[in-house]
Amino acid sequence: MTLRTSRRRFLVAASAAVSGIGFYSQLPAAESKSPNEKLNLAGIGVANRASANLSGCSNENFVALADIDSNFLEQGVKRFPGAKGYADYRVMLEKEADNIDAVVVSTADHSHAPATAMALRMKKHAYCEKPLSHTVYESRVVSNLAKENKLVTQMGTQIHATENYRRVVELLNSGIIGDVTRVHVWVGKGWGDGKFAFGQEPPKNLNWDLFLGCAPERPYSTGVHPANWRRFWDYGTGTFGDMACHYVDLVHWALDLKHPEKVSAVGPPVDPVGCPSWCVADYHYPARGEKPPVHLTWYDGAKRPAELAKLKDKSGNPINWGGGQLFVGDKGMVLSDYGQHYVYQDGEMVDFKAPEKTIPASIGHHNEWLQAIRTGGPTTCNFDYSGALSEAVLLGTVAYRSGDVIDWDAENLKVTNNNSLAHNLIHKEYRKGWTL
């Protein structure tokens, strides 16, 4: 089923959402805490990826936790004995509003934006797993709320804090491969082919209604919670939602990209329920000052850039990485992934002198956010930066599902080439009782 929204209602809301867009400093809404005083946190989501985020903040004081799975929630409360447990994050935030400084959101993707937006409207600092939202419009709303309320935010692109990404940014900024106009980004995962399997009652530990949240009303289906919701359009966006923010992050950072102006995508026939097992998406970004336009192609599933097959290491072995980035400039190429990077010139891997380190080491992705709440300092993946990154990533899913090229007006959140299906995928209707 295509998720649609009233065009008039959407345009009115979009107009309000895009006002005042631009770079901004992240400042705490309340009086800064002493560097030695623990922050009071609430966690929305407890297990799996959420568990790792709680670990990243475990030196602070968790006063409340929410999860739609009572088994997970019980484990979380045992882990943080001082925390009260709730099934519904809305109830938790309302009851604990006076007791918390900040909120960690680690739900399924479709609940990222409504949970985060509620926290931001309550003037709570927020950490949200990637992608920032389930729709393009949601990302803009959430990033604007953070700016309007002057809150400290961080999106969970944890690789951004690693040394390798910093060194690649410095290397590309040094001009070693000249002007970069072409980038290939690929991952081996393929979160696709979701199929609903109705007919059973949900297990007693699962509150299916709360799991659905803002998503369309459906009977319980096996094969969704807890591991496979990414395969379904109702709750995730396939491999885009899982991996693209991690890998495209480096490209946005190094090349100072923000909003593409044209996006197209191909894959298997579009399924109304399940995400594709593979997709190839093309993004065209405009020039930025003296930096030339950039054409970025994303590949997932079994797809790879043809250029990769031509590259070999110094021993003559083919490069066969499961995921990575290939930056193509007029003086050579840089090949990178999470933990390594190499320079190619004339198709051969070459030795190079690394430029001076100018980007300081991270104190830790979660610690950046926690420390910034105390000091009012910046975070590297605040919602201004990561909101634009999420918007770009999610436009790939819109292009794929609409089956057409998208000409994109980022300022006004508008598809300008009369692609009505694409326009209706920029946002979605929320189920009754749920709001952004």
Short mmCIF file of C-alpha atoms in Angstrom, two decimals, residues 33-353:
data_model
loop_
_atom_site.label_atom_id
_atom_site.label_comp_id
_atom_site.label_asym_id
_atom_site.label_seq_id
_atom_site.Cartn_x
_atom_site.Cartn_y
_atom_site.Cartn_z
CA LYS A 33 25.80 20.59 34.57
CA SER A 34 29.10 20.27 36.36
CA PRO A 35 31.59 18.11 34.42
CA ASN A 36 31.52 15.70 37.36
CA GLU A 37 27.74 15.55 37.73
CA LYS A 38 25.94 12.67 36.06
CA LEU A 39 23.23 13.38 33.52
CA ASN A 40 19.79 11.89 33.99
CA LEU A 41 18.85 9.97 30.86
CA ALA A 42 15.87 8.12 29.46
CA GLY A 43 16.27 5.33 26.91
CA ILE A 44 13.67 4.49 24.26
CA GLY A 45 14.59 0.99 23.12
CA VAL A 46 16.65 -1.38 25.24
CA ALA A 47 17.97 -4.35 23.23
CA ASN A 48 20.16 -5.02 20.18
CA ARG A 49 21.41 -1.69 18.73
CA ALA A 50 19.73 0.06 21.64
CA SER A 51 21.80 -1.98 24.08
CA ALA A 52 25.00 -0.66 22.50
CA ASN A 53 23.75 2.91 22.78
CA LEU A 54 22.89 2.42 26.43
CA SER A 55 26.40 1.05 26.94
CA GLY A 56 27.84 4.16 25.32
CA CYS A 57 26.04 6.26 27.92
CA SER A 58 26.32 3.86 30.84
CA ASN A 59 28.45 6.20 32.97
CA GLU A 60 25.44 8.47 33.29
CA ASN A 61 22.27 7.88 35.30
CA PHE A 62 19.42 6.14 33.47
CA VAL A 63 16.25 7.02 35.32
CA ALA A 64 13.74 5.54 32.85
CA LEU A 65 13.62 3.00 30.03
CA ALA A 66 10.90 2.18 27.51
CA ASP A 67 10.50 -0.85 25.27
CA ILE A 68 7.59 -2.51 23.52
CA ASP A 69 9.02 -5.94 24.41
CA SER A 70 8.58 -6.75 28.11
CA ASN A 71 11.39 -9.31 28.03
CA PHE A 72 13.84 -6.71 26.74
CA LEU A 73 12.53 -4.14 29.18
CA GLU A 74 12.99 -6.49 32.12
CA GLN A 75 16.60 -7.10 31.10
CA GLY A 76 17.19 -3.35 30.78
CA VAL A 77 15.80 -2.54 34.20
CA LYS A 78 17.99 -5.26 35.73
CA ARG A 79 20.98 -3.73 33.99
CA PHE A 80 20.13 -0.23 35.26
CA PRO A 81 18.45 -0.89 38.62
CA GLY A 82 17.54 2.74 39.22
CA ALA A 83 15.52 3.01 36.02
CA LYS A 84 11.74 2.78 35.89
CA GLY A 85 10.33 0.65 33.06
CA TYR A 86 7.60 1.68 30.63
CA ALA A 87 6.05 0.03 27.59
CA ASP A 88 4.98 3.32 25.97
CA TYR A 89 7.66 5.98 25.51
CA ARG A 90 4.99 8.71 25.39
CA VAL A 91 3.88 7.83 28.90
CA MET A 92 7.49 7.66 30.05
CA LEU A 93 8.40 11.08 28.70
CA GLU A 94 5.31 12.70 30.19
CA LYS A 95 5.78 11.15 33.63
CA GLU A 96 9.55 11.59 33.79
CA ALA A 97 9.76 15.02 32.17
CA ASP A 98 11.03 16.71 35.32
CA ASN A 99 13.56 13.97 36.03
CA ILE A 100 15.50 13.72 32.75
CA ASP A 101 18.02 15.87 30.91
CA ALA A 102 18.27 13.91 27.68
CA VAL A 103 16.83 10.99 25.72
CA VAL A 104 18.46 8.15 23.75
CA VAL A 105 16.24 6.91 20.89
CA SER A 106 17.03 3.45 19.48
CA THR A 107 13.74 2.13 18.14
CA ALA A 108 12.83 0.69 14.76
CA ASP A 109 13.22 3.41 12.12
CA HIS A 110 9.55 4.31 11.81
CA SER A 111 9.48 5.44 15.45
CA HIS A 112 12.70 7.49 15.36
CA ALA A 113 11.14 10.81 14.40
CA PRO A 114 7.96 10.81 16.53
CA ALA A 115 9.92 9.75 19.64
CA THR A 116 12.75 12.21 19.02
CA ALA A 117 10.40 15.07 18.15
CA MET A 118 8.47 14.56 21.38
CA ALA A 119 11.70 14.72 23.38
CA LEU A 120 12.88 17.85 21.56
CA ARG A 121 9.56 19.62 22.10
CA MET A 122 9.99 18.88 25.80
CA LYS A 123 13.41 20.55 25.50
CA LYS A 124 15.37 17.38 26.12
CA HIS A 125 18.71 16.84 24.40
CA ALA A 126 18.55 13.87 22.04
CA TYR A 127 20.65 11.06 20.63
CA CYS A 128 18.92 9.16 17.82
CA GLU A 129 20.05 6.11 15.90
CA LYS A 130 20.47 6.41 12.14
CA PRO A 131 18.68 7.20 9.96
CA LEU A 132 17.26 10.18 11.77
CA SER A 133 13.81 9.39 10.43
CA HIS A 134 11.65 7.17 8.25
CA THR A 135 10.71 9.92 5.77
CA VAL A 136 12.46 12.94 4.26
CA TYR A 137 9.97 15.35 5.79
CA GLU A 138 10.44 13.90 9.27
CA SER A 139 14.19 14.56 9.11
CA ARG A 140 13.60 18.21 8.34
CA VAL A 141 11.09 18.60 11.16
CA VAL A 142 13.38 16.94 13.70
CA SER A 143 16.47 18.94 12.68
CA ASN A 144 14.49 22.19 12.84
CA LEU A 145 13.10 21.34 16.27
CA ALA A 146 16.63 20.80 17.56
CA LYS A 147 17.71 24.16 16.20
CA GLU A 148 14.66 26.07 17.42
CA ASN A 149 15.05 24.70 20.95
CA LYS A 150 18.87 25.05 20.96
CA LEU A 151 19.41 21.45 21.99
CA VAL A 152 22.48 19.23 21.86
CA THR A 153 21.95 16.36 19.43
CA GLN A 154 23.81 13.48 17.84
CA MET A 155 22.76 10.86 15.30
CA GLY A 156 24.11 7.34 15.72
CA THR A 157 26.61 7.18 12.88
CA GLN A 158 29.26 5.82 15.21
CA ILE A 159 31.88 5.30 12.47
CA HIS A 160 32.12 9.08 12.16
CA ALA A 161 34.16 9.03 15.36
CA THR A 162 36.82 6.64 14.03
CA GLU A 163 40.38 7.59 13.09
CA ASN A 164 40.18 6.22 9.55
CA TYR A 165 37.33 8.49 8.49
CA ARG A 166 39.25 11.50 9.80
CA ARG A 167 42.34 10.59 7.84
CA VAL A 168 40.36 10.12 4.61
CA VAL A 169 38.77 13.56 5.01
CA GLU A 170 42.22 15.12 5.49
CA LEU A 171 43.63 13.19 2.55
CA LEU A 172 40.91 14.30 0.16
CA ASN A 173 41.10 17.89 1.39
CA SER A 174 44.84 17.87 0.72
CA GLY A 175 44.11 17.67 -3.00
CA ILE A 176 46.05 14.43 -3.51
CA ILE A 177 43.59 13.27 -6.17
CA GLY A 178 42.51 16.73 -7.32
CA ASP A 179 38.88 17.68 -7.80
CA VAL A 180 36.52 14.83 -6.93
CA THR A 181 33.51 14.63 -9.24
CA ARG A 182 32.58 10.95 -8.98
CA VAL A 183 32.07 8.68 -5.97
CA HIS A 184 30.97 5.05 -5.71
CA VAL A 185 29.63 3.70 -2.41
CA TRP A 186 28.67 0.05 -1.92
CA VAL A 187 27.72 -2.47 0.77
CA GLY A 188 27.17 -6.20 0.56
CA LYS A 189 24.02 -6.30 2.67
CA GLY A 190 20.55 -6.72 1.19
CA TRP A 191 17.70 -6.08 3.63
CA GLY A 192 14.83 -6.98 1.33
CA ASP A 193 11.93 -9.23 0.42
CA GLY A 194 9.85 -8.69 3.55
CA LYS A 195 6.59 -10.64 3.51
CA PHE A 196 3.82 -10.39 6.09
CA ALA A 197 2.75 -13.66 7.70
CA PHE A 198 -0.57 -13.13 9.47
CA GLY A 199 -2.66 -15.60 11.42
CA GLN A 200 -0.93 -15.87 14.78
CA GLU A 201 -1.35 -13.95 18.01
CA PRO A 202 1.62 -11.85 19.12
CA PRO A 203 3.76 -13.35 21.87
CA LYS A 204 2.83 -12.16 25.36
CA ASN A 205 6.05 -10.20 25.71
CA LEU A 206 5.35 -8.06 22.62
CA ASN A 207 2.99 -5.09 22.62
CA TRP A 208 2.26 -5.17 18.89
CA ASP A 209 0.11 -2.03 18.97
CA LEU A 210 2.95 -0.01 20.47
CA PHE A 211 5.43 -1.54 18.05
CA LEU A 212 3.26 -0.33 15.16
CA GLY A 213 3.28 3.16 16.61
CA CYS A 214 2.61 5.62 13.80
CA ALA A 215 2.68 2.85 11.13
CA PRO A 216 -0.51 1.58 9.46
CA GLU A 217 -2.83 -0.66 11.44
CA ARG A 218 -2.08 -4.32 10.71
CA PRO A 219 -2.61 -7.63 12.49
CA TYR A 220 0.44 -9.20 14.06
CA SER A 221 2.88 -10.72 11.60
CA THR A 222 5.66 -13.16 12.37
CA GLY A 223 9.06 -12.35 10.94
CA VAL A 224 9.05 -8.65 11.85
CA HIS A 225 10.13 -8.22 15.48
CA PRO A 226 12.84 -8.13 16.63
CA ALA A 227 15.29 -8.77 13.81
CA ASN A 228 13.67 -8.25 10.43
CA TRP A 229 11.60 -5.06 10.53
CA ARG A 230 14.17 -3.43 8.21
CA ARG A 231 12.80 -5.57 5.36
CA PHE A 232 9.40 -3.82 5.48
CA TRP A 233 8.51 -0.37 4.12
CA ASP A 234 6.16 0.20 7.06
CA TYR A 235 9.00 0.08 9.59
CA GLY A 236 12.31 0.50 7.74
CA THR A 237 13.86 1.34 4.39
CA GLY A 238 15.93 -1.75 3.66
CA THR A 239 19.68 -1.45 3.26
CA PHE A 240 19.43 2.31 2.76
CA GLY A 241 18.21 2.72 6.33
CA ASP A 242 20.68 0.26 7.79
CA MET A 243 23.94 1.15 6.08
CA ALA A 244 23.81 4.20 3.81
CA CYS A 245 24.12 6.79 6.58
CA HIS A 246 27.32 5.07 7.72
CA TYR A 247 28.99 4.87 4.32
CA VAL A 248 27.65 8.03 2.66
CA ASP A 249 28.54 9.96 5.82
CA LEU A 250 32.20 9.96 4.82
CA VAL A 251 31.36 11.36 1.39
CA HIS A 252 29.16 14.14 2.78
CA TRP A 253 31.84 15.02 5.32
CA ALA A 254 34.85 14.96 3.02
CA LEU A 255 33.23 16.72 0.07
CA ASP A 256 31.01 19.12 2.01
CA LEU A 257 27.81 17.76 0.47
CA LYS A 258 24.33 18.47 1.72
CA HIS A 259 21.31 18.22 -0.58
CA PRO A 260 21.28 16.45 -3.96
CA GLU A 261 19.37 18.16 -6.77
CA LYS A 262 18.58 15.03 -8.79
CA VAL A 263 18.12 11.41 -7.67
CA SER A 264 17.23 8.22 -9.56
CA ALA A 265 17.31 4.53 -8.63
CA VAL A 266 16.85 1.07 -10.11
CA GLY A 267 16.27 -2.33 -8.55
CA PRO A 268 13.96 -5.33 -8.73
CA PRO A 269 10.24 -4.67 -9.34
CA VAL A 270 8.83 -2.52 -6.54
CA ASP A 271 6.96 -4.50 -3.92
CA PRO A 272 4.31 -2.68 -1.84
CA VAL A 273 5.37 -4.50 1.34
CA GLY A 274 9.02 -5.49 1.19
CA CYS A 275 12.15 -3.45 0.52
CA PRO A 276 14.35 -4.48 -2.44
CA SER A 277 17.05 -7.13 -2.14
CA TRP A 278 19.31 -4.78 -4.12
CA CYS A 279 19.28 -1.23 -5.37
CA VAL A 280 21.52 1.14 -7.33
CA ALA A 281 20.83 4.84 -6.78
CA ASP A 282 22.39 7.88 -8.44
CA TYR A 283 22.65 11.21 -6.63
CA HIS A 284 23.70 14.45 -8.33
CA TYR A 285 24.96 17.21 -6.04
CA PRO A 286 25.53 20.79 -7.17
CA ALA A 287 28.81 22.68 -7.03
CA ARG A 288 29.77 24.08 -3.62
CA GLY A 289 31.77 27.29 -4.12
CA GLU A 290 34.93 26.26 -5.98
CA LYS A 291 34.16 22.57 -5.53
CA PRO A 292 32.67 20.95 -8.66
CA PRO A 293 29.39 19.03 -8.88
CA VAL A 294 29.51 15.44 -7.62
CA HIS A 295 27.84 12.32 -8.99
CA LEU A 296 27.49 9.67 -6.26
CA THR A 297 26.25 6.14 -6.93
CA TRP A 298 25.05 3.84 -4.17
CA TYR A 299 25.07 0.04 -4.62
CA ASP A 300 23.70 -2.56 -2.23
CA GLY A 301 22.90 -6.26 -2.27
CA ALA A 302 25.11 -8.03 -4.79
CA LYS A 303 25.80 -4.92 -6.88
CA ARG A 304 29.25 -3.36 -7.16
CA PRO A 305 30.78 -0.54 -9.22
CA ALA A 306 32.47 -1.79 -12.39
CA GLU A 307 35.53 0.28 -11.48
CA LEU A 308 36.13 -1.89 -8.42
CA ALA A 309 36.82 -4.97 -10.56
CA LYS A 310 39.78 -3.19 -12.13
CA LEU A 311 41.54 -2.41 -8.86
CA LYS A 312 44.21 -4.61 -7.34
CA ASP A 313 46.34 -4.42 -4.22
CA LYS A 314 50.12 -4.19 -4.32
CA SER A 315 50.39 -7.97 -4.56
CA GLY A 316 48.20 -8.00 -7.65
CA ASN A 317 45.17 -9.47 -5.87
CA PRO A 318 41.71 -8.16 -6.74
CA ILE A 319 40.02 -5.82 -4.31
CA ASN A 320 36.96 -7.65 -3.01
CA TRP A 321 35.58 -5.57 -0.17
CA GLY A 322 32.09 -6.09 1.17
CA GLY A 323 31.61 -2.34 1.48
CA GLY A 324 33.50 0.85 0.83
CA GLN A 325 33.89 4.16 -0.97
CA LEU A 326 35.79 4.95 -4.16
CA PHE A 327 36.50 8.65 -4.68
CA VAL A 328 37.45 9.54 -8.25
CA GLY A 329 39.33 12.78 -8.89
CA ASP A 330 41.13 14.24 -11.88
CA LYS A 331 44.49 13.16 -10.41
CA GLY A 332 43.66 9.70 -9.08
CA MET A 333 41.40 7.76 -6.75
CA VAL A 334 41.05 7.06 -3.03
CA LEU A 335 39.64 3.70 -1.94
CA SER A 336 38.36 3.48 1.63
CA ASP A 337 36.14 1.62 4.06
CA TYR A 338 35.61 1.72 7.81
CA GLY A 339 39.21 0.90 8.71
CA GLN A 340 41.58 1.44 5.77
CA HIS A 341 42.29 3.67 2.78
CA TYR A 342 44.56 3.61 -0.27
CA VAL A 343 45.52 5.92 -3.11
CA TYR A 344 45.49 4.93 -6.79
CA GLN A 345 47.10 6.79 -9.65
CA ASP A 346 46.90 5.61 -13.25
CA GLY A 347 45.02 2.57 -11.97
CA GLU A 348 47.85 1.43 -9.66
CA MET A 349 47.99 1.47 -5.87
CA VAL A 350 50.74 3.90 -4.85
CA ASP A 351 52.58 4.93 -1.71
CA PHE A 352 51.71 8.39 -0.43
CA LYS A 353 52.63 10.77 2.33
#
